[in-house]
mmCIF file with all atom_site columns, C-alpha atoms in Angstrom:
data_model
loop_
_atom_site.group_PDB
_atom_site.id
_atom_site.type_symbol
_atom_site.label_atom_id
_atom_site.label_alt_id
_atom_site.label_comp_id
_atom_site.label_asym_id
_atom_site.label_entity_id
_atom_site.label_seq_id
_atom_site.pdbx_PDB_ins_code
_atom_site.Cartn_x
_atom_site.Cartn_y
_atom_site.Cartn_z
_atom_site.occupancy
_atom_site.B_iso_or_equiv
_atom_site.pdbx_formal_charge
_atom_site.auth_seq_id
_atom_site.auth_comp_id
_atom_site.auth_asym_id
_atom_site.auth_atom_id
_atom_site.pdbx_PDB_model_num
ATOM 1   C CA . UNK D 1 1   ? 40.845 -6.645  19.266  1.00 0.00 ? 16  UNK D CA 1
ATOM 2   C CA . UNK D 1 2   ? 39.559 -7.736  15.939  1.00 0.00 ? 17  UNK D CA 1
ATOM 3   C CA . UNK D 1 3   ? 40.424 -6.101  12.730  1.00 0.00 ? 18  UNK D CA 1
ATOM 4   C CA . UNK D 1 4   ? 40.575 -6.626  9.055   1.00 0.00 ? 19  UNK D CA 1
ATOM 5   C CA . UNK D 1 5   ? 42.482 -4.458  6.822   1.00 0.00 ? 20  UNK D CA 1
ATOM 6   C CA . UNK D 1 6   ? 41.683 -3.968  2.928   1.00 0.00 ? 21  UNK D CA 1
ATOM 7   C CA . UNK D 1 7   ? 42.334 -1.212  0.672   1.00 0.00 ? 22  UNK D CA 1
ATOM 8   C CA . UNK D 1 8   ? 39.743 1.459   0.531   1.00 0.00 ? 23  UNK D CA 1
ATOM 9   C CA . UNK D 1 9   ? 39.613 1.812   -3.255  1.00 0.00 ? 24  UNK D CA 1
ATOM 10  C CA . UNK D 1 10  ? 40.686 0.266   -6.306  1.00 0.00 ? 25  UNK D CA 1
ATOM 11  C CA . UNK D 1 11  ? 40.260 1.406   -9.907  1.00 0.00 ? 26  UNK D CA 1
ATOM 12  C CA . UNK D 1 12  ? 40.787 -0.555  -13.107 1.00 0.00 ? 27  UNK D CA 1
ATOM 13  C CA . UNK D 1 13  ? 39.601 -0.821  -16.756 1.00 0.00 ? 28  UNK D CA 1
ATOM 14  C CA . UNK D 1 14  ? 37.468 -3.272  -18.289 1.00 0.00 ? 29  UNK D CA 1
ATOM 15  C CA . UNK D 1 15  ? 39.069 -6.796  -19.260 1.00 0.00 ? 30  UNK D CA 1
ATOM 16  C CA . UNK D 1 16  ? 41.932 -6.132  -16.543 1.00 0.00 ? 31  UNK D CA 1
ATOM 17  C CA . UNK D 1 17  ? 42.813 -8.234  -13.532 1.00 0.00 ? 32  UNK D CA 1
ATOM 18  C CA . UNK D 1 18  ? 42.373 -6.790  -9.955  1.00 0.00 ? 33  UNK D CA 1
ATOM 19  C CA . UNK D 1 19  ? 43.573 -8.323  -6.748  1.00 0.00 ? 34  UNK D CA 1
ATOM 20  C CA . UNK D 1 20  ? 42.127 -7.106  -3.417  1.00 0.00 ? 35  UNK D CA 1
ATOM 21  C CA . UNK D 1 21  ? 44.118 -7.901  -0.522  1.00 0.00 ? 36  UNK D CA 1
ATOM 22  C CA . UNK D 1 22  ? 42.748 -8.597  3.100   1.00 0.00 ? 37  UNK D CA 1
ATOM 23  C CA . UNK D 1 23  ? 44.702 -9.000  6.412   1.00 0.00 ? 38  UNK D CA 1
ATOM 24  C CA . UNK D 1 24  ? 42.968 -10.159 9.505   1.00 0.00 ? 39  UNK D CA 1
ATOM 25  C CA . UNK D 1 25  ? 43.621 -10.256 13.182  1.00 0.00 ? 40  UNK D CA 1
ATOM 26  C CA . UNK D 1 26  ? 40.951 -11.916 15.080  1.00 0.00 ? 41  UNK D CA 1
ATOM 27  C CA . UNK D 1 27  ? 40.479 -13.999 18.315  1.00 0.00 ? 42  UNK D CA 1
ATOM 28  C CA . UNK D 1 28  ? 38.720 -16.917 16.523  1.00 0.00 ? 43  UNK D CA 1
ATOM 29  C CA . UNK D 1 29  ? 38.895 -17.937 12.934  1.00 0.00 ? 44  UNK D CA 1
ATOM 30  C CA . UNK D 1 30  ? 37.034 -20.602 10.846  1.00 0.00 ? 45  UNK D CA 1
ATOM 31  C CA . UNK D 1 31  ? 37.593 -19.069 7.473   1.00 0.00 ? 46  UNK D CA 1
ATOM 32  C CA . UNK D 1 32  ? 37.648 -16.126 5.183   1.00 0.00 ? 47  UNK D CA 1
ATOM 33  C CA . UNK D 1 33  ? 34.576 -15.121 3.158   1.00 0.00 ? 48  UNK D CA 1
ATOM 34  C CA . UNK D 1 34  ? 34.168 -12.523 0.418   1.00 0.00 ? 49  UNK D CA 1
ATOM 35  C CA . UNK D 1 35  ? 30.951 -10.538 -0.352  1.00 0.00 ? 50  UNK D CA 1
ATOM 36  C CA . UNK D 1 36  ? 30.132 -8.035  -2.994  1.00 0.00 ? 51  UNK D CA 1
ATOM 37  C CA . UNK D 1 37  ? 27.809 -5.128  -2.430  1.00 0.00 ? 52  UNK D CA 1
ATOM 38  C CA . UNK D 1 38  ? 26.433 -2.808  -5.010  1.00 0.00 ? 53  UNK D CA 1
ATOM 39  C CA . UNK D 1 39  ? 25.431 0.698   -4.024  1.00 0.00 ? 54  UNK D CA 1
ATOM 40  C CA . UNK D 1 40  ? 21.973 0.415   -2.289  1.00 0.00 ? 55  UNK D CA 1
ATOM 41  C CA . UNK D 1 41  ? 22.166 -3.408  -2.306  1.00 0.00 ? 56  UNK D CA 1
ATOM 42  C CA . UNK D 1 42  ? 22.466 -6.415  -0.119  1.00 0.00 ? 57  UNK D CA 1
ATOM 43  C CA . UNK D 1 43  ? 25.836 -8.207  0.262   1.00 0.00 ? 58  UNK D CA 1
ATOM 44  C CA . UNK D 1 44  ? 26.130 -11.160 -1.853  1.00 0.00 ? 59  UNK D CA 1
ATOM 45  C CA . UNK D 1 45  ? 28.340 -14.211 -1.130  1.00 0.00 ? 60  UNK D CA 1
ATOM 46  C CA . UNK D 1 46  ? 31.225 -14.665 -3.610  1.00 0.00 ? 61  UNK D CA 1
ATOM 47  C CA . UNK D 1 47  ? 33.568 -17.263 -1.925  1.00 0.00 ? 62  UNK D CA 1
ATOM 48  C CA . UNK D 1 48  ? 34.750 -19.025 1.278   1.00 0.00 ? 63  UNK D CA 1
ATOM 49  C CA . UNK D 1 49  ? 38.260 -20.178 2.248   1.00 0.00 ? 64  UNK D CA 1
ATOM 50  C CA . UNK D 1 50  ? 38.421 -22.497 5.131   1.00 0.00 ? 65  UNK D CA 1
ATOM 51  C CA . UNK D 1 51  ? 41.906 -24.122 4.316   1.00 0.00 ? 66  UNK D CA 1
ATOM 52  C CA . UNK D 1 52  ? 44.973 -22.610 2.730   1.00 0.00 ? 67  UNK D CA 1
ATOM 53  C CA . UNK D 1 53  ? 45.055 -22.245 -1.069  1.00 0.00 ? 68  UNK D CA 1
ATOM 54  C CA . UNK D 1 54  ? 43.038 -21.123 -3.883  1.00 0.00 ? 69  UNK D CA 1
ATOM 55  C CA . UNK D 1 55  ? 39.304 -21.334 -4.541  1.00 0.00 ? 70  UNK D CA 1
ATOM 56  C CA . UNK D 1 56  ? 38.166 -20.599 -8.022  1.00 0.00 ? 71  UNK D CA 1
ATOM 57  C CA . UNK D 1 57  ? 34.653 -19.691 -9.016  1.00 0.00 ? 72  UNK D CA 1
ATOM 58  C CA . UNK D 1 58  ? 34.436 -18.477 -12.806 1.00 0.00 ? 73  UNK D CA 1
ATOM 59  C CA . UNK D 1 59  ? 36.097 -15.033 -13.043 1.00 0.00 ? 74  UNK D CA 1
ATOM 60  C CA . UNK D 1 60  ? 36.595 -14.731 -9.321  1.00 0.00 ? 75  UNK D CA 1
ATOM 61  C CA . UNK D 1 61  ? 39.276 -16.540 -7.308  1.00 0.00 ? 76  UNK D CA 1
ATOM 62  C CA . UNK D 1 62  ? 40.072 -16.236 -3.724  1.00 0.00 ? 77  UNK D CA 1
ATOM 63  C CA . UNK D 1 63  ? 43.139 -17.182 -1.675  1.00 0.00 ? 78  UNK D CA 1
ATOM 64  C CA . UNK D 1 64  ? 43.927 -17.820 2.038   1.00 0.00 ? 79  UNK D CA 1
ATOM 65  C CA . UNK D 1 65  ? 47.168 -18.186 3.910   1.00 0.00 ? 80  UNK D CA 1
ATOM 66  C CA . UNK D 1 66  ? 46.287 -18.933 7.746   1.00 0.00 ? 81  UNK D CA 1
ATOM 67  C CA . UNK D 1 67  ? 49.877 -18.648 8.825   1.00 0.00 ? 82  UNK D CA 1
ATOM 68  C CA . UNK D 1 68  ? 50.174 -15.279 7.335   1.00 0.00 ? 83  UNK D CA 1
ATOM 69  C CA . UNK D 1 69  ? 46.571 -14.037 8.400   1.00 0.00 ? 84  UNK D CA 1
ATOM 70  C CA . UNK D 1 70  ? 46.174 -12.972 4.852   1.00 0.00 ? 85  UNK D CA 1
ATOM 71  C CA . UNK D 1 71  ? 43.846 -13.467 2.005   1.00 0.00 ? 86  UNK D CA 1
ATOM 72  C CA . UNK D 1 72  ? 42.894 -11.967 -1.322  1.00 0.00 ? 87  UNK D CA 1
ATOM 73  C CA . UNK D 1 73  ? 40.301 -11.726 -3.964  1.00 0.00 ? 88  UNK D CA 1
ATOM 74  C CA . UNK D 1 74  ? 41.257 -11.913 -7.612  1.00 0.00 ? 89  UNK D CA 1
ATOM 75  C CA . UNK D 1 75  ? 38.815 -10.693 -10.223 1.00 0.00 ? 90  UNK D CA 1
ATOM 76  C CA . UNK D 1 76  ? 39.522 -11.391 -13.831 1.00 0.00 ? 91  UNK D CA 1
ATOM 77  C CA . UNK D 1 77  ? 38.229 -10.186 -17.139 1.00 0.00 ? 92  UNK D CA 1
ATOM 78  C CA . UNK D 1 78  ? 36.864 -7.164  -15.332 1.00 0.00 ? 93  UNK D CA 1
ATOM 79  C CA . UNK D 1 79  ? 33.408 -6.008  -16.402 1.00 0.00 ? 94  UNK D CA 1
ATOM 80  C CA . UNK D 1 80  ? 31.554 -2.784  -15.704 1.00 0.00 ? 95  UNK D CA 1
ATOM 81  C CA . UNK D 1 81  ? 29.252 -4.662  -13.561 1.00 0.00 ? 96  UNK D CA 1
ATOM 82  C CA . UNK D 1 82  ? 31.887 -5.550  -11.143 1.00 0.00 ? 97  UNK D CA 1
ATOM 83  C CA . UNK D 1 83  ? 31.859 -1.988  -9.897  1.00 0.00 ? 98  UNK D CA 1
ATOM 84  C CA . UNK D 1 84  ? 30.915 -2.449  -6.338  1.00 0.00 ? 99  UNK D CA 1
ATOM 85  C CA . UNK D 1 85  ? 32.205 -2.643  -2.790  1.00 0.00 ? 100 UNK D CA 1
ATOM 86  C CA . UNK D 1 86  ? 33.928 -6.012  -1.865  1.00 0.00 ? 101 UNK D CA 1
ATOM 87  C CA . UNK D 1 87  ? 34.277 -7.015  1.880   1.00 0.00 ? 102 UNK D CA 1
ATOM 88  C CA . UNK D 1 88  ? 36.270 -9.583  3.232   1.00 0.00 ? 103 UNK D CA 1
ATOM 89  C CA . UNK D 1 89  ? 34.876 -11.301 6.451   1.00 0.00 ? 104 UNK D CA 1
ATOM 90  C CA . UNK D 1 90  ? 36.226 -13.694 8.862   1.00 0.00 ? 105 UNK D CA 1
ATOM 91  C CA . UNK D 1 91  ? 33.879 -16.419 10.014  1.00 0.00 ? 106 UNK D CA 1
ATOM 92  C CA . UNK D 1 92  ? 34.303 -16.549 13.705  1.00 0.00 ? 107 UNK D CA 1
ATOM 93  C CA . UNK D 1 93  ? 31.873 -19.375 15.154  1.00 0.00 ? 108 UNK D CA 1
ATOM 94  C CA . UNK D 1 94  ? 28.526 -17.816 15.069  1.00 0.00 ? 109 UNK D CA 1
ATOM 95  C CA . UNK D 1 95  ? 29.233 -14.390 13.250  1.00 0.00 ? 110 UNK D CA 1
ATOM 96  C CA . UNK D 1 96  ? 30.878 -12.837 10.254  1.00 0.00 ? 111 UNK D CA 1
ATOM 97  C CA . UNK D 1 97  ? 33.467 -10.039 11.092  1.00 0.00 ? 112 UNK D CA 1
ATOM 98  C CA . UNK D 1 98  ? 33.655 -7.757  8.115   1.00 0.00 ? 113 UNK D CA 1
ATOM 99  C CA . UNK D 1 99  ? 36.219 -5.484  6.966   1.00 0.00 ? 114 UNK D CA 1
ATOM 100 C CA . UNK D 1 100 ? 35.721 -1.879  6.001   1.00 0.00 ? 115 UNK D CA 1
ATOM 101 C CA . UNK D 1 101 ? 35.289 -2.796  2.436   1.00 0.00 ? 116 UNK D CA 1
ATOM 102 C CA . UNK D 1 102 ? 37.148 -1.965  -0.868  1.00 0.00 ? 117 UNK D CA 1
ATOM 103 C CA . UNK D 1 103 ? 35.335 0.079   -3.440  1.00 0.00 ? 118 UNK D CA 1
ATOM 104 C CA . UNK D 1 104 ? 36.181 -1.021  -7.042  1.00 0.00 ? 119 UNK D CA 1
ATOM 105 C CA . UNK D 1 105 ? 35.560 1.262   -9.851  1.00 0.00 ? 120 UNK D CA 1
ATOM 106 C CA . UNK D 1 106 ? 35.732 -0.357  -13.293 1.00 0.00 ? 121 UNK D CA 1
ATOM 107 C CA . UNK D 1 107 ? 36.223 2.116   -16.195 1.00 0.00 ? 122 UNK D CA 1
ATOM 108 C CA . UNK D 1 108 ? 35.584 1.375   -19.906 1.00 0.00 ? 123 UNK D CA 1
ATOM 109 C CA . UNK N 2 1   ? 17.323 -12.470 -5.171  1.00 0.00 ? 30  UNK N CA 1
ATOM 110 C CA . UNK N 2 2   ? 18.146 -14.314 -2.043  1.00 0.00 ? 31  UNK N CA 1
ATOM 111 C CA . UNK N 2 3   ? 14.775 -15.148 -0.851  1.00 0.00 ? 32  UNK N CA 1
ATOM 112 C CA . UNK N 2 4   ? 15.413 -13.129 2.320   1.00 0.00 ? 33  UNK N CA 1
ATOM 113 C CA . UNK N 2 5   ? 12.963 -10.321 2.934   1.00 0.00 ? 34  UNK N CA 1
ATOM 114 C CA . UNK N 2 6   ? 12.951 -7.265  5.266   1.00 0.00 ? 35  UNK N CA 1
ATOM 115 C CA . UNK N 2 7   ? 10.368 -4.833  6.077   1.00 0.00 ? 36  UNK N CA 1
ATOM 116 C CA . UNK N 2 8   ? 10.098 -1.931  6.023   1.00 0.00 ? 37  UNK N CA 1
ATOM 117 C CA . UNK N 2 9   ? 12.564 -0.818  3.663   1.00 0.00 ? 38  UNK N CA 1
ATOM 118 C CA . UNK N 2 10  ? 12.901 2.590   5.012   1.00 0.00 ? 39  UNK N CA 1
ATOM 119 C CA . UNK N 2 11  ? 11.977 4.189   8.299   1.00 0.00 ? 40  UNK N CA 1
ATOM 120 C CA . UNK N 2 12  ? 12.299 7.412   9.866   1.00 0.00 ? 41  UNK N CA 1
ATOM 121 C CA . UNK N 2 13  ? 12.133 7.699   13.668  1.00 0.00 ? 42  UNK N CA 1
ATOM 122 C CA . UNK N 2 14  ? 12.569 10.243  16.406  1.00 0.00 ? 43  UNK N CA 1
ATOM 123 C CA . UNK N 2 15  ? 15.244 9.940   19.038  1.00 0.00 ? 44  UNK N CA 1
ATOM 124 C CA . UNK N 2 16  ? 14.118 8.154   22.082  1.00 0.00 ? 45  UNK N CA 1
ATOM 125 C CA . UNK N 2 17  ? 11.370 6.133   19.961  1.00 0.00 ? 46  UNK N CA 1
ATOM 126 C CA . UNK N 2 18  ? 11.424 2.362   19.842  1.00 0.00 ? 47  UNK N CA 1
ATOM 127 C CA . UNK N 2 19  ? 11.547 0.463   16.402  1.00 0.00 ? 48  UNK N CA 1
ATOM 128 C CA . UNK N 2 20  ? 10.831 -3.022  15.239  1.00 0.00 ? 49  UNK N CA 1
ATOM 129 C CA . UNK N 2 21  ? 12.550 -4.410  12.134  1.00 0.00 ? 50  UNK N CA 1
ATOM 130 C CA . UNK N 2 22  ? 11.306 -7.704  10.550  1.00 0.00 ? 51  UNK N CA 1
ATOM 131 C CA . UNK N 2 23  ? 13.110 -10.386 8.508   1.00 0.00 ? 52  UNK N CA 1
ATOM 132 C CA . UNK N 2 24  ? 11.757 -13.625 6.780   1.00 0.00 ? 53  UNK N CA 1
ATOM 133 C CA . UNK N 2 25  ? 14.424 -16.085 6.130   1.00 0.00 ? 54  UNK N CA 1
ATOM 134 C CA . UNK N 2 26  ? 15.046 -18.174 3.150   1.00 0.00 ? 55  UNK N CA 1
ATOM 135 C CA . UNK N 2 27  ? 13.139 -21.257 2.915   1.00 0.00 ? 56  UNK N CA 1
ATOM 136 C CA . UNK N 2 28  ? 14.905 -24.070 4.860   1.00 0.00 ? 57  UNK N CA 1
ATOM 137 C CA . UNK N 2 29  ? 17.190 -21.907 6.671   1.00 0.00 ? 58  UNK N CA 1
ATOM 138 C CA . UNK N 2 30  ? 16.849 -21.968 10.651  1.00 0.00 ? 59  UNK N CA 1
ATOM 139 C CA . UNK N 2 31  ? 19.396 -19.195 11.474  1.00 0.00 ? 60  UNK N CA 1
ATOM 140 C CA . UNK N 2 32  ? 19.008 -15.530 11.317  1.00 0.00 ? 61  UNK N CA 1
ATOM 141 C CA . UNK N 2 33  ? 21.792 -13.006 11.993  1.00 0.00 ? 62  UNK N CA 1
ATOM 142 C CA . UNK N 2 34  ? 21.328 -9.245  12.233  1.00 0.00 ? 63  UNK N CA 1
ATOM 143 C CA . UNK N 2 35  ? 23.914 -6.723  11.211  1.00 0.00 ? 64  UNK N CA 1
ATOM 144 C CA . UNK N 2 36  ? 24.263 -2.895  11.413  1.00 0.00 ? 65  UNK N CA 1
ATOM 145 C CA . UNK N 2 37  ? 25.979 -1.159  8.519   1.00 0.00 ? 66  UNK N CA 1
ATOM 146 C CA . UNK N 2 38  ? 26.869 2.537   8.846   1.00 0.00 ? 67  UNK N CA 1
ATOM 147 C CA . UNK N 2 39  ? 27.421 4.464   5.739   1.00 0.00 ? 68  UNK N CA 1
ATOM 148 C CA . UNK N 2 40  ? 30.882 3.539   4.305   1.00 0.00 ? 69  UNK N CA 1
ATOM 149 C CA . UNK N 2 41  ? 31.358 0.868   6.685   1.00 0.00 ? 70  UNK N CA 1
ATOM 150 C CA . UNK N 2 42  ? 31.288 -2.947  6.773   1.00 0.00 ? 71  UNK N CA 1
ATOM 151 C CA . UNK N 2 43  ? 28.422 -4.756  8.419   1.00 0.00 ? 72  UNK N CA 1
ATOM 152 C CA . UNK N 2 44  ? 28.737 -5.117  12.196  1.00 0.00 ? 73  UNK N CA 1
ATOM 153 C CA . UNK N 2 45  ? 27.368 -8.104  13.861  1.00 0.00 ? 74  UNK N CA 1
ATOM 154 C CA . UNK N 2 46  ? 24.503 -7.426  16.310  1.00 0.00 ? 75  UNK N CA 1
ATOM 155 C CA . UNK N 2 47  ? 23.214 -11.030 17.202  1.00 0.00 ? 76  UNK N CA 1
ATOM 156 C CA . UNK N 2 48  ? 22.409 -14.456 15.745  1.00 0.00 ? 77  UNK N CA 1
ATOM 157 C CA . UNK N 2 49  ? 19.216 -16.540 16.317  1.00 0.00 ? 78  UNK N CA 1
ATOM 158 C CA . UNK N 2 50  ? 19.282 -20.299 15.725  1.00 0.00 ? 79  UNK N CA 1
ATOM 159 C CA . UNK N 2 51  ? 16.215 -22.412 16.257  1.00 0.00 ? 80  UNK N CA 1
ATOM 160 C CA . UNK N 2 52  ? 14.532 -19.522 18.321  1.00 0.00 ? 81  UNK N CA 1
ATOM 161 C CA . UNK N 2 53  ? 17.303 -19.005 20.720  1.00 0.00 ? 82  UNK N CA 1
ATOM 162 C CA . UNK N 2 54  ? 19.906 -16.395 20.875  1.00 0.00 ? 83  UNK N CA 1
ATOM 163 C CA . UNK N 2 55  ? 23.315 -17.920 19.611  1.00 0.00 ? 84  UNK N CA 1
ATOM 164 C CA . UNK N 2 56  ? 25.830 -15.163 19.901  1.00 0.00 ? 85  UNK N CA 1
ATOM 165 C CA . UNK N 2 57  ? 25.973 -11.478 20.420  1.00 0.00 ? 86  UNK N CA 1
ATOM 166 C CA . UNK N 2 58  ? 28.143 -8.681  19.251  1.00 0.00 ? 87  UNK N CA 1
ATOM 167 C CA . UNK N 2 59  ? 28.915 -5.464  21.012  1.00 0.00 ? 88  UNK N CA 1
ATOM 168 C CA . UNK N 2 60  ? 25.735 -3.838  21.072  1.00 0.00 ? 89  UNK N CA 1
ATOM 169 C CA . UNK N 2 61  ? 23.975 -2.586  24.130  1.00 0.00 ? 90  UNK N CA 1
ATOM 170 C CA . UNK N 2 62  ? 20.935 -4.270  25.739  1.00 0.00 ? 91  UNK N CA 1
ATOM 171 C CA . UNK N 2 63  ? 18.615 -1.907  24.110  1.00 0.00 ? 92  UNK N CA 1
ATOM 172 C CA . UNK N 2 64  ? 19.043 -3.902  20.953  1.00 0.00 ? 93  UNK N CA 1
ATOM 173 C CA . UNK N 2 65  ? 16.876 -7.081  21.373  1.00 0.00 ? 94  UNK N CA 1
ATOM 174 C CA . UNK N 2 66  ? 15.576 -9.714  19.060  1.00 0.00 ? 95  UNK N CA 1
ATOM 175 C CA . UNK N 2 67  ? 13.184 -12.683 18.558  1.00 0.00 ? 96  UNK N CA 1
ATOM 176 C CA . UNK N 2 68  ? 12.904 -15.654 16.347  1.00 0.00 ? 97  UNK N CA 1
ATOM 177 C CA . UNK N 2 69  ? 9.640  -17.321 15.680  1.00 0.00 ? 98  UNK N CA 1
ATOM 178 C CA . UNK N 2 70  ? 8.682  -20.959 14.915  1.00 0.00 ? 99  UNK N CA 1
ATOM 179 C CA . UNK N 2 71  ? 8.745  -20.205 11.306  1.00 0.00 ? 100 UNK N CA 1
ATOM 180 C CA . UNK N 2 72  ? 12.421 -18.863 11.715  1.00 0.00 ? 101 UNK N CA 1
ATOM 181 C CA . UNK N 2 73  ? 11.438 -15.448 10.812  1.00 0.00 ? 102 UNK N CA 1
ATOM 182 C CA . UNK N 2 74  ? 12.895 -12.877 13.085  1.00 0.00 ? 103 UNK N CA 1
ATOM 183 C CA . UNK N 2 75  ? 12.463 -9.185  14.605  1.00 0.00 ? 104 UNK N CA 1
ATOM 184 C CA . UNK N 2 76  ? 15.066 -6.831  15.776  1.00 0.00 ? 105 UNK N CA 1
ATOM 185 C CA . UNK N 2 77  ? 13.937 -4.477  18.329  1.00 0.00 ? 106 UNK N CA 1
ATOM 186 C CA . UNK N 2 78  ? 15.660 -1.232  19.269  1.00 0.00 ? 107 UNK N CA 1
ATOM 187 C CA . UNK N 2 79  ? 14.605 0.798   22.226  1.00 0.00 ? 108 UNK N CA 1
ATOM 188 C CA . UNK N 2 80  ? 15.707 4.535   23.197  1.00 0.00 ? 109 UNK N CA 1
ATOM 189 C CA . UNK N 2 81  ? 16.720 5.166   19.740  1.00 0.00 ? 110 UNK N CA 1
ATOM 190 C CA . UNK N 2 82  ? 19.767 7.373   19.377  1.00 0.00 ? 111 UNK N CA 1
ATOM 191 C CA . UNK N 2 83  ? 21.020 9.402   16.300  1.00 0.00 ? 112 UNK N CA 1
ATOM 192 C CA . UNK N 2 84  ? 24.070 7.095   16.013  1.00 0.00 ? 113 UNK N CA 1
ATOM 193 C CA . UNK N 2 85  ? 21.480 4.177   15.359  1.00 0.00 ? 114 UNK N CA 1
ATOM 194 C CA . UNK N 2 86  ? 20.880 5.565   11.928  1.00 0.00 ? 115 UNK N CA 1
ATOM 195 C CA . UNK N 2 87  ? 22.172 2.819   9.620   1.00 0.00 ? 116 UNK N CA 1
ATOM 196 C CA . UNK N 2 88  ? 21.222 0.053   7.250   1.00 0.00 ? 117 UNK N CA 1
ATOM 197 C CA . UNK N 2 89  ? 20.043 -3.027  9.233   1.00 0.00 ? 118 UNK N CA 1
ATOM 198 C CA . UNK N 2 90  ? 20.669 -6.216  7.531   1.00 0.00 ? 119 UNK N CA 1
ATOM 199 C CA . UNK N 2 91  ? 19.371 -9.616  8.106   1.00 0.00 ? 120 UNK N CA 1
ATOM 200 C CA . UNK N 2 92  ? 21.149 -12.634 6.937   1.00 0.00 ? 121 UNK N CA 1
ATOM 201 C CA . UNK N 2 93  ? 19.821 -16.168 6.766   1.00 0.00 ? 122 UNK N CA 1
ATOM 202 C CA . UNK N 2 94  ? 21.633 -19.550 6.679   1.00 0.00 ? 123 UNK N CA 1
ATOM 203 C CA . UNK N 2 95  ? 21.281 -23.155 7.668   1.00 0.00 ? 124 UNK N CA 1
ATOM 204 C CA . UNK N 2 96  ? 22.973 -24.928 10.575  1.00 0.00 ? 125 UNK N CA 1
ATOM 205 C CA . UNK N 2 97  ? 23.954 -22.307 13.240  1.00 0.00 ? 126 UNK N CA 1
ATOM 206 C CA . UNK N 2 98  ? 27.585 -21.917 14.192  1.00 0.00 ? 127 UNK N CA 1
ATOM 207 C CA . UNK N 2 99  ? 30.155 -22.435 11.462  1.00 0.00 ? 128 UNK N CA 1
ATOM 208 C CA . UNK N 2 100 ? 27.719 -22.162 8.560   1.00 0.00 ? 129 UNK N CA 1
ATOM 209 C CA . UNK N 2 101 ? 29.851 -20.714 5.637   1.00 0.00 ? 130 UNK N CA 1
ATOM 210 C CA . UNK N 2 102 ? 27.458 -18.788 3.319   1.00 0.00 ? 131 UNK N CA 1
ATOM 211 C CA . UNK N 2 103 ? 24.960 -16.351 4.472   1.00 0.00 ? 132 UNK N CA 1
ATOM 212 C CA . UNK N 2 104 ? 22.088 -14.835 2.448   1.00 0.00 ? 133 UNK N CA 1
ATOM 213 C CA . UNK N 2 105 ? 21.447 -11.203 3.085   1.00 0.00 ? 134 UNK N CA 1
ATOM 214 C CA . UNK N 2 106 ? 18.206 -9.265  2.579   1.00 0.00 ? 135 UNK N CA 1
ATOM 215 C CA . UNK N 2 107 ? 18.054 -5.847  1.020   1.00 0.00 ? 136 UNK N CA 1
ATOM 216 C CA . UNK N 2 108 ? 18.088 -4.363  4.473   1.00 0.00 ? 137 UNK N CA 1
ATOM 217 C CA . UNK N 2 109 ? 16.048 -1.635  6.254   1.00 0.00 ? 138 UNK N CA 1
ATOM 218 C CA . UNK N 2 110 ? 17.278 1.953   6.094   1.00 0.00 ? 139 UNK N CA 1
ATOM 219 C CA . UNK N 2 111 ? 16.780 3.498   9.475   1.00 0.00 ? 140 UNK N CA 1
ATOM 220 C CA . UNK N 2 112 ? 17.001 7.165   10.011  1.00 0.00 ? 141 UNK N CA 1
ATOM 221 C CA . UNK N 2 113 ? 16.937 8.628   13.572  1.00 0.00 ? 142 UNK N CA 1
ATOM 222 C CA . UNK N 2 114 ? 16.081 12.472  13.692  1.00 0.00 ? 143 UNK N CA 1
#
């Protein structure tokens, strides 16, 4: 089967750093993506890792270890607007396979 | 805003009916993928269209079908609606077919089957 595991919920305060982990087991793998989705909104692309290592985009960074079938999203200098659901997604040839999502709540 | 538009935004249908959802892809994109997102879950891949041809299908029954038009807009059709079809239906546009790394999602169509 195909599965992606991530924590269901994470809470943090403004200014803090949060790491959301993702482990995956899929039959095909091109890379690992991360998407953000606010309540009632569309998923929006955050980052993509096709190779092992760290990708940095502003306050957000993403890491991939293909040998461990593991990745994480690191959010720094948290802001209230970062409260949303975060999905890891495996890119498998023609499709994205999404995890069940991690709901991040940022408190003042 | 991603430039991907979906219509309608909300829809209520009765069990057994048929529904058509529409998606206009972002300018320059030739690939459209459809996803179903149940409440509290991640999006599930339904199928993808690349240059008007189906280019991959997820684990959905044949009553889920689609089309892509020459302008790369797309339709999702669902026949014989079931209560479990109630979900947010998302369209994602991208360029290049298999292996494209970034998908741009529309706001979705919220379908309720009663």
